Short mmCIF file of C-alpha atoms in Angstrom, two decimals:
data_model
loop_
_atom_site.label_atom_id
_atom_site.label_comp_id
_atom_site.label_asym_id
_atom_site.label_seq_id
_atom_site.Cartn_x
_atom_site.Cartn_y
_atom_site.Cartn_z
CA MET A 1 4.63 -57.39 83.11
CA VAL A 2 7.35 -56.42 80.67
CA PRO A 3 8.49 -52.78 81.25
CA LEU A 4 7.31 -50.23 78.70
CA ASP A 5 10.81 -49.33 77.53
CA ARG A 6 11.70 -52.99 77.04
CA ARG A 7 8.59 -53.55 74.94
CA LEU A 8 9.26 -50.61 72.67
CA ALA A 9 12.90 -51.55 72.28
CA ASP A 10 12.59 -55.29 71.80
CA SER A 11 9.45 -55.58 69.73
CA PRO A 12 10.13 -57.09 66.27
CA ALA A 13 7.10 -55.23 64.94
CA GLU A 14 7.61 -51.84 66.54
CA GLN A 15 6.01 -49.96 63.70
CA HIS A 16 2.86 -52.06 63.98
CA VAL A 17 2.70 -51.27 67.69
CA LEU A 18 3.04 -47.54 66.98
CA ALA A 19 0.21 -47.79 64.48
CA LEU A 20 -2.01 -49.50 67.02
CA THR A 21 -1.30 -46.80 69.62
CA LEU A 22 -3.18 -44.35 67.45
CA CYS A 23 -6.33 -46.49 67.78
CA ARG A 24 -6.75 -46.20 64.04
CA GLU A 25 -9.57 -48.03 62.29
CA VAL A 26 -8.40 -49.66 59.09
CA GLU A 27 -10.82 -50.07 56.20
CA GLN A 28 -11.38 -53.70 55.29
CA ALA A 29 -8.50 -54.81 57.42
CA ALA A 30 -7.57 -58.44 57.05
CA VAL A 31 -6.08 -60.49 59.88
CA ARG A 32 -3.41 -63.06 59.15
CA VAL A 33 -2.89 -65.56 61.99
CA LEU A 34 -0.01 -68.00 61.63
CA GLN A 35 1.13 -70.77 63.93
CA LEU A 36 2.68 -69.38 67.11
CA ASP A 37 4.93 -71.10 69.60
CA ALA A 38 4.73 -70.25 73.31
CA ASP A 39 7.32 -67.46 73.26
CA GLN A 40 5.86 -65.82 70.18
CA ARG A 41 2.35 -66.05 71.60
CA GLN A 42 3.54 -64.35 74.77
CA LEU A 43 5.21 -61.64 72.67
CA VAL A 44 2.00 -61.03 70.75
CA ASP A 45 -0.01 -60.86 73.98
CA ASP A 46 2.47 -58.33 75.35
CA LEU A 47 2.25 -56.24 72.18
CA LEU A 48 -1.54 -56.21 72.22
CA GLN A 49 -1.58 -55.36 75.92
CA LEU A 50 0.84 -52.51 75.20
CA ALA A 51 -1.42 -51.25 72.42
CA ARG A 52 -4.40 -51.17 74.75
CA GLU A 53 -2.44 -49.36 77.42
CA LEU A 54 -1.17 -46.72 75.01
CA CYS A 55 -4.64 -46.22 73.54
CA GLU A 56 -6.00 -45.59 77.02
CA LEU A 57 -3.04 -43.31 77.67
CA GLY A 58 -3.82 -41.21 74.59
CA ARG A 59 -7.56 -40.98 75.34
CA ALA A 60 -7.21 -40.05 79.00
CA GLY A 61 -4.63 -37.35 78.37
CA VAL A 62 -3.00 -38.04 81.74
CA ALA A 63 0.41 -39.15 80.58
CA ASP A 64 2.18 -38.01 83.72
CA ALA A 65 -0.05 -39.97 86.06
CA LEU A 66 0.21 -43.22 84.12
CA ALA A 67 3.89 -42.77 83.38
CA ALA A 68 4.62 -42.63 87.08
CA ALA A 69 3.19 -46.14 87.43
CA VAL A 70 5.69 -47.58 84.97
CA ALA A 71 8.93 -48.40 86.77
CA GLY A 72 12.14 -46.89 85.38
CA ASP A 73 10.45 -44.44 82.98
CA ASP A 74 10.70 -40.69 83.27
CA PRO A 75 7.18 -39.14 83.15
CA ASP A 76 8.28 -36.33 80.87
CA ASP A 77 9.81 -38.78 78.40
CA LEU A 78 6.67 -40.86 78.26
CA ALA A 79 4.48 -37.80 77.86
CA LEU A 80 6.75 -36.69 75.02
CA LEU A 81 6.33 -40.12 73.41
CA VAL A 82 2.52 -39.76 73.49
CA PHE A 83 2.78 -36.27 72.00
CA GLU A 84 5.07 -37.47 69.20
CA LEU A 85 2.75 -40.35 68.40
CA GLY A 86 -0.11 -37.89 68.03
CA GLU A 87 1.96 -35.63 65.79
CA ALA A 88 3.04 -38.56 63.59
CA ARG A 89 -0.54 -39.60 62.87
CA ALA A 90 -0.37 -38.64 59.18
CA GLU A 91 2.82 -40.60 58.60
CA LEU A 92 1.46 -43.66 60.36
CA ASP A 93 -1.73 -43.86 58.28
CA HIS A 94 0.08 -46.46 56.20
CA ALA A 95 1.66 -48.27 59.12
CA LEU A 96 -0.47 -51.33 58.49
CA GLY A 97 0.48 -51.53 54.85
CA GLU A 98 2.53 -54.04 52.95
CA TRP A 99 5.43 -54.59 55.37
CA THR A 100 7.54 -57.69 55.10
CA ASP A 101 9.64 -57.32 58.25
CA LEU A 102 7.33 -59.35 60.50
CA PRO A 103 8.82 -62.75 61.39
CA GLU A 104 6.85 -65.84 60.56
CA GLY A 105 4.54 -66.83 63.35
CA ALA A 106 3.51 -63.30 64.25
CA VAL A 107 0.10 -61.73 63.87
CA SER A 108 -0.12 -58.77 61.47
CA LEU A 109 -2.92 -56.50 60.45
CA VAL A 110 -2.79 -55.84 56.74
CA ARG A 111 -4.50 -52.66 55.62
CA SER A 112 -6.33 -52.99 52.34
CA GLU A 113 -4.90 -50.91 49.49
CA GLY A 114 -8.23 -49.24 49.07
CA ALA A 115 -8.03 -47.70 52.54
CA GLY A 116 -6.06 -44.80 51.18
CA GLY A 117 -3.87 -43.67 48.32
CA HIS A 118 -3.39 -45.16 44.89
CA GLY A 119 -0.61 -47.58 45.78
CA SER A 120 3.06 -47.38 44.96
CA GLU A 121 4.40 -45.47 41.99
CA SER A 122 5.79 -48.62 40.39
CA SER A 123 2.46 -50.43 40.62
CA MET A 124 0.72 -47.45 39.00
CA ARG A 125 3.26 -47.49 36.16
CA ARG A 126 2.61 -51.17 35.57
CA ARG A 127 -1.13 -50.55 35.50
CA LEU A 128 -0.68 -47.68 33.05
CA VAL A 129 1.44 -49.81 30.71
CA ALA A 130 -1.14 -52.62 30.90
CA TRP A 131 -3.95 -50.15 30.15
CA ILE A 132 -2.12 -48.69 27.14
CA LEU A 133 -1.37 -52.15 25.75
CA PHE A 134 -4.97 -53.30 26.22
CA VAL A 135 -6.46 -50.22 24.53
CA ALA A 136 -3.90 -50.53 21.71
CA LEU A 137 -4.86 -54.18 21.23
CA ILE A 138 -8.59 -53.43 21.05
CA SER A 139 -7.99 -50.54 18.65
CA SER A 140 -5.76 -52.63 16.40
CA VAL A 141 -8.32 -55.44 16.23
CA ALA A 142 -11.11 -52.94 15.49
CA TYR A 143 -9.19 -51.27 12.64
CA ALA A 144 -8.03 -54.59 11.21
CA SER A 145 -11.59 -55.91 11.26
CA ARG A 146 -12.96 -52.75 9.65
CA PHE A 147 -10.40 -52.73 6.82
CA ALA A 148 -10.79 -56.47 6.22
CA ALA A 149 -14.58 -56.79 6.43
CA GLY A 150 -15.67 -53.27 5.49
CA PRO A 151 -18.45 -51.29 7.19
CA PRO A 152 -20.90 -53.21 9.38
CA GLU A 153 -24.22 -54.41 8.08
CA ARG A 154 -26.92 -51.75 8.37
CA ASN A 155 -29.40 -54.22 9.86
CA ALA A 156 -26.97 -55.74 12.37
CA LEU A 157 -29.09 -54.57 15.31
CA TYR A 158 -31.98 -56.68 14.04
CA LYS A 159 -29.98 -59.83 14.83
CA TRP A 160 -29.77 -61.61 18.18
CA SER A 161 -26.23 -62.68 17.37
CA THR A 162 -25.11 -59.04 17.42
CA ALA A 163 -26.35 -58.58 20.98
CA VAL A 164 -24.69 -61.81 22.12
CA SER A 165 -21.33 -61.03 20.49
CA GLU A 166 -21.30 -57.43 21.77
CA LEU A 167 -22.20 -58.59 25.26
CA PHE A 168 -19.32 -61.07 25.16
CA VAL A 169 -16.87 -58.35 24.06
CA PHE A 170 -17.98 -55.96 26.80
CA ALA A 171 -17.72 -58.73 29.39
CA ILE A 172 -14.08 -59.21 28.38
CA ILE A 173 -13.45 -55.46 28.57
CA ILE A 174 -14.92 -55.27 32.07
CA ALA A 175 -12.95 -58.32 33.22
CA VAL A 176 -9.63 -56.98 31.91
CA THR A 177 -10.35 -53.53 33.34
CA LEU A 178 -10.95 -55.04 36.77
CA ALA A 179 -7.84 -57.21 36.44
CA ILE A 180 -5.65 -54.18 35.68
CA THR A 181 -7.28 -52.24 38.51
CA GLY A 182 -6.63 -55.01 41.02
CA SER A 183 -7.36 -53.98 44.60
CA GLN A 184 -7.13 -50.27 43.73
CA ARG A 185 -10.86 -50.00 43.04
CA GLN A 186 -10.83 -46.24 43.70
CA LEU A 187 -9.15 -45.90 40.29
CA LEU A 188 -12.49 -46.75 38.68
CA ALA A 189 -14.13 -43.67 40.26
CA LEU A 190 -17.25 -45.69 41.04
CA ARG A 191 -18.34 -43.20 43.67
CA ARG A 192 -20.89 -40.45 44.08
CA PRO A 193 -20.00 -37.13 42.43
CA HIS A 194 -18.84 -34.31 44.66
CA SER A 195 -22.36 -32.95 44.17
CA TRP A 196 -25.18 -34.32 42.03
CA ARG A 197 -26.50 -30.79 41.56
CA GLN A 198 -23.10 -29.66 40.31
CA ALA A 199 -22.86 -32.75 38.11
CA ALA A 200 -26.22 -31.91 36.51
CA THR A 201 -25.28 -28.24 36.16
CA LEU A 202 -22.08 -29.21 34.36
CA GLY A 203 -23.27 -32.33 32.57
CA VAL A 204 -26.36 -31.00 30.80
CA PRO A 205 -24.63 -28.05 29.05
CA VAL A 206 -21.62 -30.20 28.18
CA PHE A 207 -23.87 -32.90 26.74
CA ILE A 208 -25.84 -30.38 24.66
CA ALA A 209 -22.66 -28.67 23.41
CA ALA A 210 -21.06 -32.01 22.52
CA PHE A 211 -24.23 -33.22 20.79
CA VAL A 212 -24.48 -30.05 18.68
CA ALA A 213 -20.77 -30.10 17.78
CA ILE A 214 -20.84 -33.80 16.86
CA SER A 215 -23.97 -33.31 14.76
CA ALA A 216 -22.23 -30.49 12.88
CA LEU A 217 -19.12 -32.61 12.32
CA ASP A 218 -21.25 -35.53 11.18
CA ARG A 219 -22.73 -33.48 8.35
CA ALA A 220 -19.22 -33.00 6.97
CA LEU A 221 -17.53 -36.28 7.96
CA HIS A 222 -20.52 -38.68 7.89
CA GLY A 223 -19.19 -40.59 10.89
CA SER A 224 -22.53 -42.11 11.79
CA ARG A 225 -22.83 -43.52 8.27
CA GLU A 226 -19.36 -45.06 8.61
CA GLN A 227 -20.32 -46.68 11.89
CA GLY A 228 -23.51 -47.89 10.27
CA LEU A 229 -25.22 -49.48 13.25
CA VAL A 230 -28.63 -47.83 13.22
CA PRO A 231 -30.94 -49.35 10.58
CA LYS A 232 -32.42 -47.09 7.91
CA HIS A 233 -35.99 -48.26 8.52
CA TRP A 234 -37.89 -49.71 11.44
CA GLU A 235 -38.95 -53.34 11.08
CA PRO A 236 -41.42 -54.40 13.81
CA SER A 237 -40.78 -58.09 13.13
CA HIS A 238 -37.29 -57.67 14.63
CA ALA A 239 -38.40 -55.71 17.69
CA GLY A 240 -37.12 -58.34 20.15
CA ALA A 241 -33.59 -58.44 18.77
CA TYR A 242 -33.51 -54.66 18.48
CA ALA A 243 -34.59 -54.30 22.13
CA ALA A 244 -31.81 -56.68 23.20
CA ASN A 245 -29.23 -54.69 21.23
CA PHE A 246 -30.66 -51.48 22.70
CA VAL A 247 -29.97 -52.75 26.23
CA VAL A 248 -26.41 -53.75 25.31
CA ILE A 249 -25.50 -50.54 23.45
CA ALA A 250 -27.31 -48.04 25.69
CA GLY A 251 -26.71 -49.87 28.97
CA VAL A 252 -23.78 -52.26 29.00
CA ALA A 253 -21.53 -50.39 26.56
CA PRO A 254 -21.51 -47.07 28.50
CA PHE A 255 -20.78 -48.92 31.74
CA ALA A 256 -17.86 -50.93 30.29
CA GLU A 257 -16.36 -48.08 28.26
CA GLU A 258 -16.61 -45.51 31.04
CA LEU A 259 -14.89 -47.88 33.46
CA LEU A 260 -12.07 -48.47 30.98
CA PHE A 261 -11.54 -44.88 29.81
CA ARG A 262 -12.96 -42.28 32.21
CA GLY A 263 -12.51 -44.55 35.21
CA LEU A 264 -9.24 -46.48 35.06
CA GLY A 265 -7.61 -44.65 32.16
CA TYR A 266 -8.23 -41.15 33.48
CA SER A 267 -7.05 -42.07 37.00
CA LEU A 268 -3.79 -43.52 35.68
CA LEU A 269 -3.13 -40.52 33.41
CA GLU A 270 -4.19 -37.77 35.80
CA PRO A 271 -0.74 -37.59 37.52
CA PHE A 272 0.65 -36.32 34.18
CA GLY A 273 -1.76 -33.39 34.22
CA ARG A 274 -5.50 -32.89 34.00
CA TRP A 275 -5.63 -31.84 30.35
CA THR A 276 -3.11 -34.50 29.37
CA ALA A 277 -5.46 -37.08 30.84
CA ILE A 278 -8.55 -35.55 29.19
CA LEU A 279 -7.03 -35.39 25.71
CA THR A 280 -5.31 -38.78 25.89
CA VAL A 281 -8.45 -40.53 27.11
CA GLY A 282 -10.56 -38.79 24.46
CA ILE A 283 -8.24 -39.77 21.58
CA ALA A 284 -7.87 -43.31 22.91
CA PHE A 285 -11.67 -43.58 23.08
CA GLY A 286 -11.93 -42.52 19.43
CA LEU A 287 -9.27 -44.99 18.27
CA TYR A 288 -10.90 -47.78 20.27
CA HIS A 289 -13.88 -47.77 17.86
CA GLY A 290 -11.72 -48.50 14.83
CA LEU A 291 -13.24 -45.76 12.67
CA VAL A 292 -11.59 -43.17 10.41
CA GLU A 293 -14.22 -40.61 9.41
CA ALA A 294 -15.93 -40.77 12.79
CA LEU A 295 -12.65 -40.49 14.76
CA PRO A 296 -12.89 -36.69 15.37
CA GLU A 297 -16.49 -37.02 16.55
CA LEU A 298 -15.73 -39.87 18.92
CA ALA A 299 -12.56 -38.20 20.24
CA LEU A 300 -14.52 -35.00 20.92
CA PHE A 301 -17.19 -36.95 22.78
CA GLY A 302 -14.53 -38.84 24.73
CA CYS A 303 -12.84 -35.59 25.74
CA ALA A 304 -16.16 -34.10 26.88
CA LEU A 305 -16.86 -37.12 29.08
CA ALA A 306 -13.31 -37.03 30.47
CA TRP A 307 -13.72 -33.35 31.34
CA LEU A 308 -16.96 -34.16 33.12
CA ARG A 309 -15.17 -36.91 35.02
CA SER A 310 -12.43 -34.50 36.07
CA ARG A 311 -14.94 -31.97 37.43
CA THR A 312 -17.26 -34.38 39.23
CA GLY A 313 -14.75 -36.96 40.48
CA SER A 314 -17.05 -39.79 39.38
CA VAL A 315 -17.79 -41.92 36.32
CA TYR A 316 -21.53 -41.97 37.02
CA PRO A 317 -22.37 -38.65 35.29
CA GLY A 318 -20.37 -39.77 32.25
CA MET A 319 -22.17 -43.10 32.18
CA LEU A 320 -25.53 -41.34 32.19
CA ALA A 321 -24.47 -38.92 29.44
CA HIS A 322 -22.96 -41.76 27.38
CA ALA A 323 -26.08 -43.92 27.77
CA THR A 324 -28.31 -40.99 26.79
CA PHE A 325 -26.22 -40.26 23.70
CA ASN A 326 -26.34 -43.89 22.55
CA ALA A 327 -30.06 -44.14 23.27
CA ILE A 328 -30.81 -41.05 21.17
CA GLY A 329 -28.94 -42.60 18.25
CA LEU A 330 -30.86 -45.85 18.56
CA VAL A 331 -34.24 -44.13 18.90
CA SER A 332 -33.56 -42.21 15.69
CA VAL A 333 -34.64 -45.30 13.74
CA PHE A 334 -38.24 -44.39 14.59
CA LEU A 335 -37.92 -40.83 13.27
#
């Protein structure tokens, strides 16, 4: 058996060994096994055996007794090593991260990015730039289309083609959002709120306040008329197409837009300050629709949803509020 001090000194993946001594469980850990020659295989076996021994050493809490069995090691020194490994637990949480110092032919455990943290600062900057460019592109296309083609047709929701085209657009938005997010899925905030009771306590008053404020603004700015999606009169002969558009606008749209803005966008902007993220996401949400008169209304609604996201830590309450708001607008055709 290779002495303990030789193993710690000669190991080409010392940091990986130290991580294993903590007996840490890594979320969604992936194992990469490359071709090993005889010497490398022996080295790996020694490293794994060392990890098991040190794990047992930490659990038993009898460092002195086990240290005495290792030739050439001072018991106090080995006990100090175990103590230091326990103290360094926080720093070694990322010990199985993206290291490149392992020689080819070794076995490495690669911790998934989602196991903790938001990734490196440079990767977050790249994601933020990509998010800004994507939102700017969608907004530019929306405004260009509105100025070129004018307001949408009032009976557009009575057409199957509207549902198909909108579904295609939202599919692209979801795909690009996921591509920018990459493996950092925690950026999407697709998780339970801190408390559903708190989410309801906060969400209901915020929704009511936003609805009242937007209704008041709409009387002066006529944003809903500019958007022009809801038909003026109900036509039962087009019930099927209207139901399909209802599902897309009240179901798919809130999911896609909340992922893009209150999920990914808010997470990327939050390091610059909570209110900076809320206001930026709200304004970006308003611009994304390509409207002029309705911009204040949409920005206000976007800010309200971003605030709800900041207080609950989840996009689910915002999705429910967004879906409810859209559904109320669509149901108004029957009133």
